[in-house]
GROMACS .gro file of C-alpha atoms in nm:
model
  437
    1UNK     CA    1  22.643  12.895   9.794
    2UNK     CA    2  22.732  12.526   9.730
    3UNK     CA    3  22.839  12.506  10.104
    4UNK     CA    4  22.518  12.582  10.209
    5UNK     CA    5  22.294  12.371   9.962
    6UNK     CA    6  22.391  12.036  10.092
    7UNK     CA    7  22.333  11.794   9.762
    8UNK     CA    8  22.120  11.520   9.943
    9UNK     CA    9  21.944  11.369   9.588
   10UNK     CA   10  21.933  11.477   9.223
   11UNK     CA   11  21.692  11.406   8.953
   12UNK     CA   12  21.711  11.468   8.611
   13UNK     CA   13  21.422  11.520   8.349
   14UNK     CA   14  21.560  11.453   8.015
   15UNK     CA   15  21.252  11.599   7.859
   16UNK     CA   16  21.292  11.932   7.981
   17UNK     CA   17  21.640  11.988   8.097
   18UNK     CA   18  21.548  12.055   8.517
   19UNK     CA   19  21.782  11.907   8.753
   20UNK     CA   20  21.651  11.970   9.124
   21UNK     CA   21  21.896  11.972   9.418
   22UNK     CA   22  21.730  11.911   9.777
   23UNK     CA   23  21.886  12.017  10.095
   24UNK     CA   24  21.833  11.894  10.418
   25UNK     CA   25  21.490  12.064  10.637
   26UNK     CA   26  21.436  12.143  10.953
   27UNK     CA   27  21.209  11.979  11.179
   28UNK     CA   28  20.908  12.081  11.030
   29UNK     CA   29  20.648  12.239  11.293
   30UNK     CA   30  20.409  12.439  11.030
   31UNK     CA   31  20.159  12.239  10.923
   32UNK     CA   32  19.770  12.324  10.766
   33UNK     CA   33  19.557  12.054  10.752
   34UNK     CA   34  19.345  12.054  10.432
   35UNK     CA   35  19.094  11.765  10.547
   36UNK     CA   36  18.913  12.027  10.777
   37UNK     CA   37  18.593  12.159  10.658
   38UNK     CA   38  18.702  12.473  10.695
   39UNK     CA   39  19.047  12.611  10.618
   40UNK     CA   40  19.162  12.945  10.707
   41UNK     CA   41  19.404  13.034  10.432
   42UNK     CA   42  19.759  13.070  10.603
   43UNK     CA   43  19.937  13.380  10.589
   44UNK     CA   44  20.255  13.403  10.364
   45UNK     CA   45  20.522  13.648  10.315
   46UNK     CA   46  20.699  13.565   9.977
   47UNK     CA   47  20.940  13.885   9.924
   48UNK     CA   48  21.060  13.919   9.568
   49UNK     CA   49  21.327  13.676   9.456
   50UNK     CA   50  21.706  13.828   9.445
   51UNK     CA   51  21.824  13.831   9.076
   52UNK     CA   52  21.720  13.950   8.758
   53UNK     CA   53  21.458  13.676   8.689
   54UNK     CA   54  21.395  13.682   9.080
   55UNK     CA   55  21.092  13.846   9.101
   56UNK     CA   56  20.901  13.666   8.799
   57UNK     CA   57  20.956  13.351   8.925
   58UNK     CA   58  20.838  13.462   9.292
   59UNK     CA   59  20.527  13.613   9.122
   60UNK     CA   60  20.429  13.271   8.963
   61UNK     CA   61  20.504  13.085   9.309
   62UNK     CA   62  20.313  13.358   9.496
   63UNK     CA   63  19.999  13.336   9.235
   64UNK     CA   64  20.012  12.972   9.239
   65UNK     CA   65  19.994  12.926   9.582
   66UNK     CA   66  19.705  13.203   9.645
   67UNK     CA   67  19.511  13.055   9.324
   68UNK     CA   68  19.487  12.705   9.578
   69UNK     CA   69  19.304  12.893   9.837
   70UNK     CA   70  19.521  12.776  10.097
   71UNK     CA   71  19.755  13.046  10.121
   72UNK     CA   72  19.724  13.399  10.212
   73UNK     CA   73  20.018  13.625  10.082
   74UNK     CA   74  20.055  13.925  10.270
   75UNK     CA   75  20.128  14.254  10.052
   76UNK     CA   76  20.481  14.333  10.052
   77UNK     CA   77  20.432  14.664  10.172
   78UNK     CA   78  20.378  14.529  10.520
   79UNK     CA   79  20.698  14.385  10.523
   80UNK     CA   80  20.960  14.503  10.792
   81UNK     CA   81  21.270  14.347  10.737
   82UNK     CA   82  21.443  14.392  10.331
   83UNK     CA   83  21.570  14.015  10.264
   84UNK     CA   84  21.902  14.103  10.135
   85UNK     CA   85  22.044  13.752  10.179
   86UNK     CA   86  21.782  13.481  10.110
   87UNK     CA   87  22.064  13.206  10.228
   88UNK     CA   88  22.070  13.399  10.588
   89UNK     CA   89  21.778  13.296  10.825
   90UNK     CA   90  21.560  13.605  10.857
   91UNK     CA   91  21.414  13.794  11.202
   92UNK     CA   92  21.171  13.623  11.300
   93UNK     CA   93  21.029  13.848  11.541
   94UNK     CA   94  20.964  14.120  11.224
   95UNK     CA   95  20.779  13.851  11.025
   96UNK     CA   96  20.575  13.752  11.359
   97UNK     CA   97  20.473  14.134  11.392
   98UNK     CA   98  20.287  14.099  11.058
   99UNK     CA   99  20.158  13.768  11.096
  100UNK     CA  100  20.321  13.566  10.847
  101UNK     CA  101  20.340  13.230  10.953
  102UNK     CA  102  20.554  13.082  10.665
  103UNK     CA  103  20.844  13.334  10.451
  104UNK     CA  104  20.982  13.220  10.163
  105UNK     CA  105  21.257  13.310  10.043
  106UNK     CA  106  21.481  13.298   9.680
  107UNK     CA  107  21.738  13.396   9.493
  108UNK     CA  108  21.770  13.355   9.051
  109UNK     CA  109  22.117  13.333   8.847
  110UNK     CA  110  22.257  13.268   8.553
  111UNK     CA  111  22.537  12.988   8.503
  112UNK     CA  112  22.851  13.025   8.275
  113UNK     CA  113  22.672  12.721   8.038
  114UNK     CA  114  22.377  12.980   7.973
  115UNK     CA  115  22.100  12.798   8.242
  116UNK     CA  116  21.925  12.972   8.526
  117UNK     CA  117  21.998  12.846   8.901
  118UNK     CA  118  21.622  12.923   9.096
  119UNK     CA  119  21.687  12.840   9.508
  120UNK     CA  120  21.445  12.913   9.746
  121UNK     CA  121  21.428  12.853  10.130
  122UNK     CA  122  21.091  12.798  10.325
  123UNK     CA  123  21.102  12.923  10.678
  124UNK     CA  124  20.845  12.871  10.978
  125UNK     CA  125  20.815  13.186  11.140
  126UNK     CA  126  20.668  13.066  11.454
  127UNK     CA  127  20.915  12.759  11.489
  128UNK     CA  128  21.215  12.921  11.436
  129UNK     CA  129  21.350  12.754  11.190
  130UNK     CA  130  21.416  12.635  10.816
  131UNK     CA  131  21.158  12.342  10.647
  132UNK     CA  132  21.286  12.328  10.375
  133UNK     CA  133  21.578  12.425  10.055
  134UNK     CA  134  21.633  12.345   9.705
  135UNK     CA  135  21.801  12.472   9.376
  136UNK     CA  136  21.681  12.417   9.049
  137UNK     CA  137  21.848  12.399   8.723
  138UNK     CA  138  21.681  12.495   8.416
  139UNK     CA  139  21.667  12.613   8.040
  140UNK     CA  140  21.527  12.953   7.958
  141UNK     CA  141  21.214  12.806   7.810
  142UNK     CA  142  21.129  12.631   8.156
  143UNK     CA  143  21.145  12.951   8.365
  144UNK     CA  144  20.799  12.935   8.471
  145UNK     CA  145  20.830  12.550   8.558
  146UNK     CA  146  21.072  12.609   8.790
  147UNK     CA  147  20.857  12.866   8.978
  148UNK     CA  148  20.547  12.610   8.917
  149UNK     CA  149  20.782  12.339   9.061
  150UNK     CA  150  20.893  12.565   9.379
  151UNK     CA  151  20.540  12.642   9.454
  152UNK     CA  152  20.436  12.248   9.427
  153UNK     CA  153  20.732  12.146   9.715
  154UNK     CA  154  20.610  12.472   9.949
  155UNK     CA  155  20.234  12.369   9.884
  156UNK     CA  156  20.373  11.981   9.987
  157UNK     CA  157  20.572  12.072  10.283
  158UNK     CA  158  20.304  12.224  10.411
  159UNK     CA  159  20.009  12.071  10.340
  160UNK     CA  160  20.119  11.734  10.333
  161UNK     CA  161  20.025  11.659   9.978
  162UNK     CA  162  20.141  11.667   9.641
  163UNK     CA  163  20.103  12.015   9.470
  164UNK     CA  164  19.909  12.028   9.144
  165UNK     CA  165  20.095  12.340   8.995
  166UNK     CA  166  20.390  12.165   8.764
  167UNK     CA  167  20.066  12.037   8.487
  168UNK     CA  168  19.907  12.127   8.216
  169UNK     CA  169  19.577  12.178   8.072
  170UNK     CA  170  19.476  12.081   7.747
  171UNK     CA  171  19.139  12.190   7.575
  172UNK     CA  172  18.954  12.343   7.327
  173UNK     CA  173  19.016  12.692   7.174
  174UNK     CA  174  18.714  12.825   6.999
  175UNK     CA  175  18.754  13.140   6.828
  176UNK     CA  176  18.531  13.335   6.584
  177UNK     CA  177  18.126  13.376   6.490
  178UNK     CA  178  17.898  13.161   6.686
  179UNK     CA  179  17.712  12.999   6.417
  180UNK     CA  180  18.070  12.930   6.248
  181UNK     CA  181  18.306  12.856   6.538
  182UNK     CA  182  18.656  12.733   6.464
  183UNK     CA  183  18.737  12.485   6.701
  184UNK     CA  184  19.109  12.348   6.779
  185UNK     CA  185  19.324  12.124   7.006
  186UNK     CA  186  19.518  12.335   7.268
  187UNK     CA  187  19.762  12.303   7.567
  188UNK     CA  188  19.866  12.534   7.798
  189UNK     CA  189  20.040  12.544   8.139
  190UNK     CA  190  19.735  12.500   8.426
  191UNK     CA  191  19.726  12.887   8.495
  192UNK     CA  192  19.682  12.961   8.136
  193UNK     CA  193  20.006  13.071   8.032
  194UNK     CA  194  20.215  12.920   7.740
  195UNK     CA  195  19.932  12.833   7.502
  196UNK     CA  196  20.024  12.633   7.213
  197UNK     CA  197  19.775  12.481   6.919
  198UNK     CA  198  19.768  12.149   6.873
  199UNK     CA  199  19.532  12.108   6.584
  200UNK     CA  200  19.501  12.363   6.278
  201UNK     CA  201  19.093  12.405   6.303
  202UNK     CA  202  19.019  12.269   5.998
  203UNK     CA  203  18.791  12.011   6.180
  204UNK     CA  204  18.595  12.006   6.512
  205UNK     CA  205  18.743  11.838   6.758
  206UNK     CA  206  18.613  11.758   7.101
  207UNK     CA  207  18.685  11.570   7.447
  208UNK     CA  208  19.044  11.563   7.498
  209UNK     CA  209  19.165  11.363   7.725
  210UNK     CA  210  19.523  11.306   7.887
  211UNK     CA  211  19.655  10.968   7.933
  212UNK     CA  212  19.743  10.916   8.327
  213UNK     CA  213  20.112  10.836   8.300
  214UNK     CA  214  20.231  10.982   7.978
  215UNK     CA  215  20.215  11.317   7.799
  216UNK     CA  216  19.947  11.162   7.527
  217UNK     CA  217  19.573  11.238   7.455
  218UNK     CA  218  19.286  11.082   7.322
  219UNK     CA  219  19.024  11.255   7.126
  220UNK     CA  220  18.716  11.301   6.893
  221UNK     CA  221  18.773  11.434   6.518
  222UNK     CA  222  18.536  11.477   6.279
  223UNK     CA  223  18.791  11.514   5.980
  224UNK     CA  224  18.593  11.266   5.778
  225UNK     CA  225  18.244  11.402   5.866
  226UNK     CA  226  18.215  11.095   6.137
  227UNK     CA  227  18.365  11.172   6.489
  228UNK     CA  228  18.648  10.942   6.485
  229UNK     CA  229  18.909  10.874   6.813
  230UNK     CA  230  19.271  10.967   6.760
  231UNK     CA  231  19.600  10.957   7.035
  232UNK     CA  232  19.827  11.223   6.961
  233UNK     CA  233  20.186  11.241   7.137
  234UNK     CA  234  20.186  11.560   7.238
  235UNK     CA  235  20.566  11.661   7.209
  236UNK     CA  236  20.634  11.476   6.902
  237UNK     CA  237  20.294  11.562   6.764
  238UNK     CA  238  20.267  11.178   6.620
  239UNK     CA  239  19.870  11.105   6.557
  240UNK     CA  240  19.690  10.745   6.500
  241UNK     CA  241  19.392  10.632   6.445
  242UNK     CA  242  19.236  10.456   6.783
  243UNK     CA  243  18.968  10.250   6.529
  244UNK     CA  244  18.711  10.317   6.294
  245UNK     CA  245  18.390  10.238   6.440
  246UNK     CA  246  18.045  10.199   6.280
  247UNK     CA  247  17.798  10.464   6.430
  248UNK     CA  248  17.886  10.782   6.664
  249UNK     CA  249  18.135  10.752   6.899
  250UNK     CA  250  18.149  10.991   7.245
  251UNK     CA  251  18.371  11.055   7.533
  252UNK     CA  252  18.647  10.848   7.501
  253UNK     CA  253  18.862  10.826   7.850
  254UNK     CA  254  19.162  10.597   7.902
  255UNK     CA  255  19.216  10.373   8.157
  256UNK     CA  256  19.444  10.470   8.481
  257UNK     CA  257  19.726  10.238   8.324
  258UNK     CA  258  19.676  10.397   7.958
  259UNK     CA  259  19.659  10.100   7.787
  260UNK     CA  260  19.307  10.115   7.721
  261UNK     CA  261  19.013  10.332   7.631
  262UNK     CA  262  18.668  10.343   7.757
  263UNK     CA  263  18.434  10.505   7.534
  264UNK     CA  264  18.043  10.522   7.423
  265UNK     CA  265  17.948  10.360   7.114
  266UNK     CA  266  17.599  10.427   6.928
  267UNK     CA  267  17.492  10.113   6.760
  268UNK     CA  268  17.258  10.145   6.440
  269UNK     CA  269  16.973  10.014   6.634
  270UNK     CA  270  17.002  10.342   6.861
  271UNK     CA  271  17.148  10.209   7.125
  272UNK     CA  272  17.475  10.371   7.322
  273UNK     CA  273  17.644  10.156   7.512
  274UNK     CA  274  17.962  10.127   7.672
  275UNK     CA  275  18.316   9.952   7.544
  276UNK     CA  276  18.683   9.927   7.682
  277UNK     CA  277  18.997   9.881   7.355
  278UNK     CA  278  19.280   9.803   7.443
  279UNK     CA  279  19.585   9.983   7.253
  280UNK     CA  280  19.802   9.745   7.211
  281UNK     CA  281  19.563   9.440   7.070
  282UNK     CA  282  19.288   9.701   6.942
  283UNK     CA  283  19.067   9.451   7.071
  284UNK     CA  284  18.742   9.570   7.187
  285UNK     CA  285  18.550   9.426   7.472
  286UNK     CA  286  18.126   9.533   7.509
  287UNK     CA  287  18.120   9.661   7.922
  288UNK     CA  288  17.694   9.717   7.867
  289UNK     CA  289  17.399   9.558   7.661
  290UNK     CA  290  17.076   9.765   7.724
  291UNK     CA  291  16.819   9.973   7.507
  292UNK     CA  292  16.882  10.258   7.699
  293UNK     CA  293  17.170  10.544   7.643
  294UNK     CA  294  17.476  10.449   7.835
  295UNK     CA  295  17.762  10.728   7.863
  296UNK     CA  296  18.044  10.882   7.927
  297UNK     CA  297  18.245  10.666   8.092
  298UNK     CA  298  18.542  10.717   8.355
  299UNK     CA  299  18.776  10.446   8.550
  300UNK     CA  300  18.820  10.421   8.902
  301UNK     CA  301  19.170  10.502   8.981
  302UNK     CA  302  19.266  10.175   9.078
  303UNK     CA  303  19.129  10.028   8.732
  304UNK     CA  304  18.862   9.793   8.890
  305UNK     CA  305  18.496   9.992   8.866
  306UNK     CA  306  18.364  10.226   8.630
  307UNK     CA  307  18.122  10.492   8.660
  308UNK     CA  308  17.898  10.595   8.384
  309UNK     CA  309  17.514  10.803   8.307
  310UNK     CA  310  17.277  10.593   8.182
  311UNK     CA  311  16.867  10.676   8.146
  312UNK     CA  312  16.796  10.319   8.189
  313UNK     CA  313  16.573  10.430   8.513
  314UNK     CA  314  16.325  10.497   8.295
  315UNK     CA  315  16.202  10.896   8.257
  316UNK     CA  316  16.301  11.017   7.863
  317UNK     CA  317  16.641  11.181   7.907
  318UNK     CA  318  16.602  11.148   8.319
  319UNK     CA  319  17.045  11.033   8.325
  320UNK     CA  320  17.154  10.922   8.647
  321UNK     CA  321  17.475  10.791   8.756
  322UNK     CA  322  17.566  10.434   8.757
  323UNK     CA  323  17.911  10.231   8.845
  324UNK     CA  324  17.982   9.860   8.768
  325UNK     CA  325  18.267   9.626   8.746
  326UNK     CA  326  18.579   9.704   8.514
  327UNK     CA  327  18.441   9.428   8.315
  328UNK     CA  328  18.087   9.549   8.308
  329UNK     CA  329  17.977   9.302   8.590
  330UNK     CA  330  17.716   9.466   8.863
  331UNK     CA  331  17.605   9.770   8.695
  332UNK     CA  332  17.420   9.984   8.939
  333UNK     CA  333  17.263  10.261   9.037
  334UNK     CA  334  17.437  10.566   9.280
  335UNK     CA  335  17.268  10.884   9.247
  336UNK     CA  336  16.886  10.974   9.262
  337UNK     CA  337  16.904  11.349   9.337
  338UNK     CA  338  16.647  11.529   9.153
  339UNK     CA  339  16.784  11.648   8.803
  340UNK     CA  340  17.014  11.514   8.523
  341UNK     CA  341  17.344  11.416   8.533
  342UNK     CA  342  17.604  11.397   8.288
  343UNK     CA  343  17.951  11.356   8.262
  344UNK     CA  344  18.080  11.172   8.599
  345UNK     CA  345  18.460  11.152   8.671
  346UNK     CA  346  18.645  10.967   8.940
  347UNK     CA  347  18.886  11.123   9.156
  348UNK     CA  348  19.266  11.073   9.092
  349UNK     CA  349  19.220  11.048   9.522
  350UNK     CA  350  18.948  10.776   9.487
  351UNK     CA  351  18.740  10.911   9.731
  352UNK     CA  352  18.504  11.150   9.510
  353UNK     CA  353  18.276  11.132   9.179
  354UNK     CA  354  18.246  11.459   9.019
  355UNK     CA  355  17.951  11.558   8.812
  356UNK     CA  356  17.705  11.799   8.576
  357UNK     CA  357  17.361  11.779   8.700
  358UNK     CA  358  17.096  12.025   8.532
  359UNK     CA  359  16.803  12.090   8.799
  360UNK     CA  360  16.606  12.413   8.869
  361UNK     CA  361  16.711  12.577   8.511
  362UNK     CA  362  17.068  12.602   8.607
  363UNK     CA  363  17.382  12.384   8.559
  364UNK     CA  364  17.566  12.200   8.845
  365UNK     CA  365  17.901  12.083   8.880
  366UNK     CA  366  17.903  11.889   9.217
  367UNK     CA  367  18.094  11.564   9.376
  368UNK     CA  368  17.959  11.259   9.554
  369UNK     CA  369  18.093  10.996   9.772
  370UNK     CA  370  18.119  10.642   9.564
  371UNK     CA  371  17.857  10.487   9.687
  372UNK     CA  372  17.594  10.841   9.547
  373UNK     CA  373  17.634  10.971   9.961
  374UNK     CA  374  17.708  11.272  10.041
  375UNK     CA  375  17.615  11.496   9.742
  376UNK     CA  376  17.751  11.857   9.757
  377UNK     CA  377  17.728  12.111   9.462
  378UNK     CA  378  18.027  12.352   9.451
  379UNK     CA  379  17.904  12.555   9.172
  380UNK     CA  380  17.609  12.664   8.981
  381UNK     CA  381  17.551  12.832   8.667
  382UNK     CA  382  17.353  12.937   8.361
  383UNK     CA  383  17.577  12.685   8.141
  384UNK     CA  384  17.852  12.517   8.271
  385UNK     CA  385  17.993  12.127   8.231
  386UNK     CA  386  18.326  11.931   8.186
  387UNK     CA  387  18.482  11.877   8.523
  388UNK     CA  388  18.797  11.736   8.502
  389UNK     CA  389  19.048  11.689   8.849
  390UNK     CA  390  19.387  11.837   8.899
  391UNK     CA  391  19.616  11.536   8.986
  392UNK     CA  392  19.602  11.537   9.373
  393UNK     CA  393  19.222  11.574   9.369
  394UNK     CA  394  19.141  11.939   9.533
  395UNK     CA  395  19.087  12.101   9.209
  396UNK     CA  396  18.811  12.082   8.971
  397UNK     CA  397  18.823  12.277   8.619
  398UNK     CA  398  18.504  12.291   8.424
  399UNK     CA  399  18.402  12.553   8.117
  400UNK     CA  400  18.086  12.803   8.147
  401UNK     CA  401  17.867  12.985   7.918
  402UNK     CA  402  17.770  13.315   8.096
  403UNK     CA  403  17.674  13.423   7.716
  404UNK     CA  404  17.875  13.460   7.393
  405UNK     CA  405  18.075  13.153   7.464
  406UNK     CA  406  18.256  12.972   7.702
  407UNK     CA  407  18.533  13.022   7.951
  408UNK     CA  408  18.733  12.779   8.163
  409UNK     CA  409  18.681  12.805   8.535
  410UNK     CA  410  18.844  12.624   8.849
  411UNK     CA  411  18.705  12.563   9.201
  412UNK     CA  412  18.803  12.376   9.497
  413UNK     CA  413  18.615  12.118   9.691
  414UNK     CA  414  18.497  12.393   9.962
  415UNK     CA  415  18.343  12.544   9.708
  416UNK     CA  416  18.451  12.902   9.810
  417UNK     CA  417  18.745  12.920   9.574
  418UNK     CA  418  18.602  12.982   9.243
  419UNK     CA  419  18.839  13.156   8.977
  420UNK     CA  420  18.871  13.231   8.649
  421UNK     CA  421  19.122  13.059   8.406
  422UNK     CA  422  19.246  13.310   8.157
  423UNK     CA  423  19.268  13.213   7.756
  424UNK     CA  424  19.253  13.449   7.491
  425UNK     CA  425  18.963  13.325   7.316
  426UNK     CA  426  18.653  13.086   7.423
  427UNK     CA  427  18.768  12.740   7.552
  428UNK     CA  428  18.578  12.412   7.652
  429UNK     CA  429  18.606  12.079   7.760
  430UNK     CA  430  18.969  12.094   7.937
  431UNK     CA  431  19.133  11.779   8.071
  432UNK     CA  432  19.426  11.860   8.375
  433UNK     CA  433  19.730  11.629   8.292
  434UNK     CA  434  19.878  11.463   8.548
  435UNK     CA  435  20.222  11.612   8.710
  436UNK     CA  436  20.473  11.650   8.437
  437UNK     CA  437  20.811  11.458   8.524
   0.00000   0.00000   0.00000
């Protein structure tokens, strides 16, 4: 086995014990090309791993992988040739008869020091040949990263861009009567599985948010009976206090280095505006002066603009979407559709604003270029809000109301690839981390 996994580059994750071993590819000839308006998903055979744990983790990689929309796995049943050795290159010409363009294939063991060894092979059918190889090394408790992390690397080779499958989510559970709804901090992988609690539900909490480059969140409390920002560490579960703040205090985002958050203040003279703290100073710096309601605030990627709703247009409650300068300089105007919109978010690509807009009696999540062009609306619904990116920018998650309470929900930017995120109880405002390391 070592003899034909030629170690080419190693990296360890002291957090959670995975050591990944690449091999060297093929000349890679497959290719899908997600910029296209339309993309056929592409036909996949992904037989069940060999080993014990082999066909759990190729269950995760082959749900991961259909979940994107890109991918088409065919049903095993079609299948002509029994992989027997997934080391072995396979014939071709029985995957070709079914119209699998891509096979993957995989193999799970167990090491004498107690760790599973995941490998798994990616062939092109219609090339004859192998793109790609790796092993994995892992704890029991990381079983289903490893499958998350395979599926990420096929969905890369591929597609050309990072995979979004290796994150988590974290949001709010909300369990019990409506009129006396228990509301806590939780995490879970980004398909749902692995949920752990965060917060005990002794107070509401709202609006977590993940910092961009380390597993921390930011988020509203009211412990005190005044919403209040904390960070929490999320492994360690070490909490502080961001500030105490006269007023209300809403949607508090960090900024694409994490050394800052942007948040809305309300001022005792009514006014919401927007300021920036930084973490390490707790300095805070004022980003807008008006008498209208400026919120919810999000950071370009790069740091230097940030997009906000304001109602300063004039029209009671009439919030459009505005973007200015990191330091508050050229606030202006970028969408005038008809409707309101509420809580924009920037692309982790750079090209895209996401959005709520309520118009017609329904609620909108949409995206629009940076400049307000090019509005599209991917979903619509009796109640839904909260989009939040996965990390390469395909993905949006959001949370609807369809009646009784709400449920998180994912789509992608075609639109056409709308699914459900399971929890066990109602769930709201989720925020996708960025990929774990």
């Amino acid at each position: 086995m070592q003899s034909i996994l030629k170690p080419l580059l190693m990296v360890a994750a002291m957090a959670v014990g995975i050591i990944s071993v690449a091999t060297l590819p093929a000349r890679a000839t497959l290719e899908l090309n997600v910029n296209k308006g339309n993309v056929e998903p592409m036909p996949i055979a992904i037989p069940d791993f060999q080993g014990g744990l082999g066909p759990q983790i190729s269950e995760i990689v082959t749900a991961d992988l259909k979940r994107s929309g890109l991918f088409a796995p065919i049903d095993k049943a079609a299948f002509v040739e029994k992989i027997t050795n997934p080391d072995a290159a396979p014939r071709y010409e029985d995957w070709k008869v079914i119209n699998a363009q891509a096979l993957v294939t995989g193999s799970v063991s167990k090491e004498a020091d107690g760790r599973i060894r995941a490998q798994y092979r990616l062939w092109d059918i219609f090339g004859n040949s192998q793109l790609a190889g790796e092993q994995f090394f892992a704890n029991d408790a990381n079983q289903r990263r490893v499958a998350h992390i395979i599926a990420d690397a096929i969905y890369e080779k591929i597609t050309g861009e990072k995979g979004y499958f290796d994150t988590r989510v974290v949001f709010v559970d909300e369990s019990g009567a409506k009129n006396a709804r228990k509301k806590r901090l939780a995490i879970m992988d980004q398909d749902g599985a692995n949920v752990r609690y965060l917060s005990d539900g002794r107070a509401i909490v709202l609006t977590p948010r993940f910092s961009p480059n380390r597993q921390e969140i930011t988020y509203m409390s009211y412990e005190s009976g005044q919403p209040k920002v904390y960070l929490l560490q999320i492994e360690t579960g070490q909490r502080e206090l961001v500030g105490n703040f006269p007023g209300m205090t809403f949607a508090p985002r960090f900024s694409p280095d994490g050394q800052k958050v942007i948040m809305s203040l309300l001022r005792d003279d009514g006014n919401s505006n927007i300021f920036a703290m930084d973490l390490r100073s707790r300095s805070t710096t004022r980003l807008t002066d008006s008498t209208a309601i400026d919120t919810s605030p999000s950071y370009s990627p790069d740091g230097s603009q940030v997009v906000f709703t304001s109602d300063r247009g004039g029209g009671s409650g009439r919030s459009q979407i505005y973007a200015m300068g990191a330091d508050g300089s050229n606030p202006h105007r970028i969408s005038f559709g008809d409707g309101v919109y509420s809580t924009p978010v920037w692309s982790p690509r750079g090209d895209l604003i996401a959005f709520t807009k309520q118009s017609g009696g329904e609620f909108q999540i949409g995206v629009m270029k940076t400049d307000g062009s090019g509005e599209r609306i991917l979903s619509s619904g009796f109640q839904q809000e909260g989009p939040t990116w996965a990390p390469n920018g395909r993905v949006l998650m959001f949370f609807r109301d369809s009646g009784g309470g709400p449920k998180l929900v994912s789509v992608d930017l075609t639109g056409r690839n709308e699914q459900p995120i399971p929890t066990a109880n109602y769930a709201s405002d989720p925020a996708w981390s960025p990929l774990l390391e």
